[in-house]
Short mmCIF file of C-alpha atoms in Angstrom, two decimals:
data_model
loop_
_atom_site.label_atom_id
_atom_site.label_comp_id
_atom_site.label_asym_id
_atom_site.label_seq_id
_atom_site.Cartn_x
_atom_site.Cartn_y
_atom_site.Cartn_z
CA MET A 1 7.01 -3.30 -19.16
CA PHE A 2 6.61 -2.21 -15.54
CA LEU A 3 3.80 0.21 -16.49
CA ARG A 4 1.92 -2.52 -18.38
CA THR A 5 2.26 -4.89 -15.44
CA TRP A 6 1.12 -2.23 -12.98
CA ARG A 7 -1.85 -1.35 -15.19
CA PHE A 8 -2.80 -5.01 -15.38
CA ILE A 9 -2.61 -5.42 -11.59
CA THR A 10 -4.58 -2.22 -11.05
CA ILE A 11 -7.33 -3.25 -13.45
CA ILE A 12 -7.59 -6.69 -11.83
CA VAL A 13 -7.85 -5.39 -8.25
CA ALA A 14 -10.24 -2.62 -9.33
CA ALA A 15 -12.42 -5.24 -11.08
CA LEU A 16 -12.44 -7.44 -7.98
CA THR A 17 -13.33 -4.45 -5.81
CA MET A 18 -16.14 -3.46 -8.16
CA GLY A 19 -17.28 -7.08 -8.32
CA SER A 20 -17.96 -7.25 -4.60
CA ALA A 21 -20.04 -4.07 -4.80
CA PHE A 22 -21.84 -5.51 -7.83
CA GLY A 23 -22.72 -8.57 -5.74
CA HIS A 24 -24.41 -6.30 -3.20
CA ALA A 25 -26.22 -4.46 -5.99
CA LEU A 26 -27.56 -7.74 -7.39
CA GLU A 27 -28.89 -8.75 -3.96
CA PHE A 28 -30.57 -5.40 -3.39
CA PRO A 29 -34.07 -6.08 -4.78
CA ALA A 30 -34.55 -9.30 -2.83
CA LYS A 31 -33.03 -8.05 0.42
CA MET A 32 -35.27 -4.97 0.49
CA ASN A 33 -38.23 -7.38 0.93
CA TYR A 34 -36.76 -9.44 3.79
CA ASP A 35 -38.07 -9.12 7.31
CA ALA A 36 -35.82 -7.82 10.08
CA ALA A 37 -34.72 -11.23 11.41
CA LEU A 38 -33.83 -12.66 8.00
CA TRP A 39 -32.06 -9.50 6.84
CA THR A 40 -30.00 -9.40 10.06
CA THR A 41 -29.15 -13.11 9.87
CA ILE A 42 -27.95 -12.75 6.29
CA ASN A 43 -25.88 -9.65 7.03
CA GLN A 44 -24.22 -11.30 9.99
CA SER A 45 -23.49 -14.61 8.27
CA LEU A 46 -23.10 -14.19 4.52
CA TYR A 47 -20.57 -11.38 4.24
CA TRP A 48 -17.48 -12.79 5.96
CA GLY A 49 -15.60 -12.92 2.64
CA PHE A 50 -16.59 -9.38 1.75
CA GLY A 51 -14.87 -8.03 4.83
CA HIS A 52 -11.96 -10.45 5.13
CA ILE A 53 -11.10 -10.94 1.45
CA ALA A 54 -12.70 -8.17 -0.62
CA GLY A 55 -11.86 -5.55 2.04
CA PRO A 56 -8.09 -6.02 1.81
CA ILE A 57 -8.30 -6.12 -2.00
CA GLU A 58 -10.17 -2.81 -1.88
CA GLY A 59 -7.45 -1.47 0.39
CA VAL A 60 -4.78 -2.44 -2.15
CA THR A 61 -6.86 -0.79 -4.89
CA VAL A 62 -7.49 2.46 -3.00
CA PHE A 63 -4.18 2.92 -1.17
CA LEU A 64 -1.65 1.39 -3.57
CA ALA A 65 -2.65 0.33 -7.08
CA THR A 66 -4.61 3.34 -8.35
CA PRO A 67 -2.48 6.08 -6.72
CA VAL A 68 0.74 4.50 -7.99
CA LEU A 69 -0.73 4.07 -11.47
CA THR A 70 -1.80 7.72 -11.46
CA PHE A 71 1.76 8.70 -10.57
CA LEU A 72 3.25 6.44 -13.25
CA VAL A 73 1.13 7.96 -16.04
CA ARG A 74 1.41 11.58 -14.85
CA LYS A 75 3.21 12.66 -18.06
CA ARG A 76 0.98 10.73 -20.45
CA GLN A 77 -1.99 12.63 -21.83
CA PRO A 78 -4.93 11.92 -21.91
CA ALA A 79 -4.23 8.74 -19.90
CA PHE A 80 -3.31 10.79 -16.85
CA GLN A 81 -6.63 12.64 -16.65
CA LEU A 82 -8.60 9.43 -17.15
CA THR A 83 -6.53 7.53 -14.60
CA LEU A 84 -6.83 10.36 -12.10
CA PHE A 85 -10.61 10.47 -12.56
CA GLY A 86 -10.85 6.68 -12.10
CA THR A 87 -8.67 6.88 -8.99
CA VAL A 88 -10.85 9.65 -7.54
CA CYS A 89 -14.07 7.69 -8.19
CA ILE A 90 -12.68 4.59 -6.50
CA ALA A 91 -11.36 6.67 -3.59
CA LEU A 92 -14.73 8.42 -3.15
CA ALA A 93 -16.46 5.04 -3.04
CA PHE A 94 -14.22 4.08 -0.14
CA PHE A 95 -13.50 7.28 1.79
CA ILE A 96 -16.94 8.86 1.52
CA VAL A 97 -19.50 6.16 0.82
CA PHE A 98 -18.00 3.23 2.72
CA LEU A 99 -16.42 4.99 5.70
CA VAL A 100 -19.21 7.55 6.20
CA PHE A 101 -22.32 5.57 5.27
CA THR A 102 -21.66 1.81 5.15
CA GLU A 103 -19.17 1.06 7.93
CA PRO A 104 -21.12 2.80 10.71
CA MET A 105 -24.09 0.60 9.79
CA ASN A 106 -21.87 -2.51 9.81
CA ARG A 107 -20.86 -1.74 13.38
CA GLU A 108 -24.49 -1.24 14.41
CA ILE A 109 -25.81 -4.35 12.65
CA PHE A 110 -23.25 -6.60 14.35
CA GLN A 111 -24.62 -5.57 17.75
CA TRP A 112 -28.03 -6.99 16.89
CA THR A 113 -29.34 -10.50 17.05
CA PRO A 114 -32.21 -11.71 14.87
CA ARG A 115 -34.41 -11.42 17.99
CA SER A 116 -33.18 -7.99 19.11
CA VAL A 117 -33.49 -5.89 15.97
CA PRO A 118 -34.41 -2.28 16.84
CA ALA A 119 -37.77 -0.88 15.74
CA ASP A 120 -36.10 1.58 13.35
CA TRP A 121 -34.05 -1.17 11.65
CA THR A 122 -35.25 -0.17 8.16
CA LYS A 123 -33.37 3.12 8.48
CA VAL A 124 -30.13 1.18 9.04
CA ARG A 125 -31.02 -1.31 6.30
CA ASN A 126 -31.76 1.44 3.79
CA GLN A 127 -28.53 3.29 4.51
CA TRP A 128 -26.53 0.05 4.27
CA GLU A 129 -28.20 -1.16 1.07
CA TYR A 130 -28.27 2.17 -0.79
CA SER A 131 -24.67 2.92 0.15
CA HIS A 132 -23.65 -0.29 -1.58
CA ILE A 133 -25.49 0.80 -4.72
CA ALA A 134 -23.65 4.15 -4.59
CA ARG A 135 -20.32 2.36 -4.09
CA PHE A 136 -20.99 0.12 -7.07
CA VAL A 137 -21.84 3.07 -9.33
CA LEU A 138 -18.66 4.93 -8.32
CA GLN A 139 -16.51 1.82 -8.66
CA LEU A 140 -18.02 0.97 -12.05
CA LEU A 141 -17.34 4.49 -13.26
CA GLY A 142 -13.78 4.37 -11.86
CA PHE A 143 -13.08 0.96 -13.36
CA GLY A 144 -14.49 2.00 -16.74
CA VAL A 145 -12.35 5.12 -16.87
CA LEU A 146 -9.23 3.18 -15.83
CA LEU A 147 -9.89 0.77 -18.66
CA LEU A 148 -10.46 3.67 -21.05
CA SER A 149 -7.11 5.16 -19.98
CA VAL A 150 -5.43 2.04 -21.33
CA LEU A 151 -7.49 1.96 -24.51
CA VAL A 152 -6.66 5.55 -25.46
CA GLU A 153 -2.99 4.57 -25.55
CA THR A 154 -3.50 1.44 -27.65
CA PRO A 155 -2.00 2.19 -31.09
CA ALA A 156 -4.52 2.07 -33.93
CA GLU A 157 -2.58 -0.65 -35.75
CA ASN A 158 -3.10 -2.96 -32.77
CA ARG A 159 -6.84 -2.39 -32.58
CA PRO A 160 -9.11 -5.05 -34.03
CA GLY A 161 -11.06 -3.88 -37.06
CA THR A 162 -8.33 -1.56 -38.36
CA HIS A 163 -7.24 -2.64 -41.83
CA ILE A 164 -4.41 -1.48 -44.10
CA VAL A 165 -5.64 -0.68 -47.63
CA SER A 166 -2.22 -0.67 -49.34
CA GLU A 167 0.83 -2.83 -48.74
CA THR A 168 3.12 0.12 -49.54
CA PRO A 169 3.87 2.02 -46.27
CA LYS A 170 3.70 5.49 -47.87
CA LEU A 171 0.35 4.74 -49.48
CA ALA A 172 -1.16 2.91 -46.56
CA LYS A 173 -4.48 4.30 -45.43
CA ARG A 174 -6.44 3.25 -42.43
CA ILE A 175 -10.13 2.48 -42.74
#
């Protein structure tokens, strides 16, 4: 029961983490057409919840939920390999993409005002925007593989669409 509960929690926090990156991905086409002042205003005003709510949820996902789940399923094959791969994808999205590419741009953007945007602002914008696309792709892959790790352990008799041909257990065939 503990493993099921931990899997559930992990999938929920991973979905919420991926959801915030998906939000950025959905905004991408429009934001790439904004002028410097509008883009800066939006980045400095709209994303409070991403940092103050989604950020801690991502921390729980990266530092607690996925590593603990990987440990809990270490003796279960193939769930372990899938869980480990999902954990690695989610960790890469945070440790490489966010910390190396996104966060440095966050710190730079918050020094600007809509009237004092540097001439090379599109370089910062591009790095910030494309890093969110990369994070979303890694988080989607990680979330999908975590979900698959649960599905591979779901017994066939519990799967929808599996029917018993015969009522007699010895003669029962799955179709």
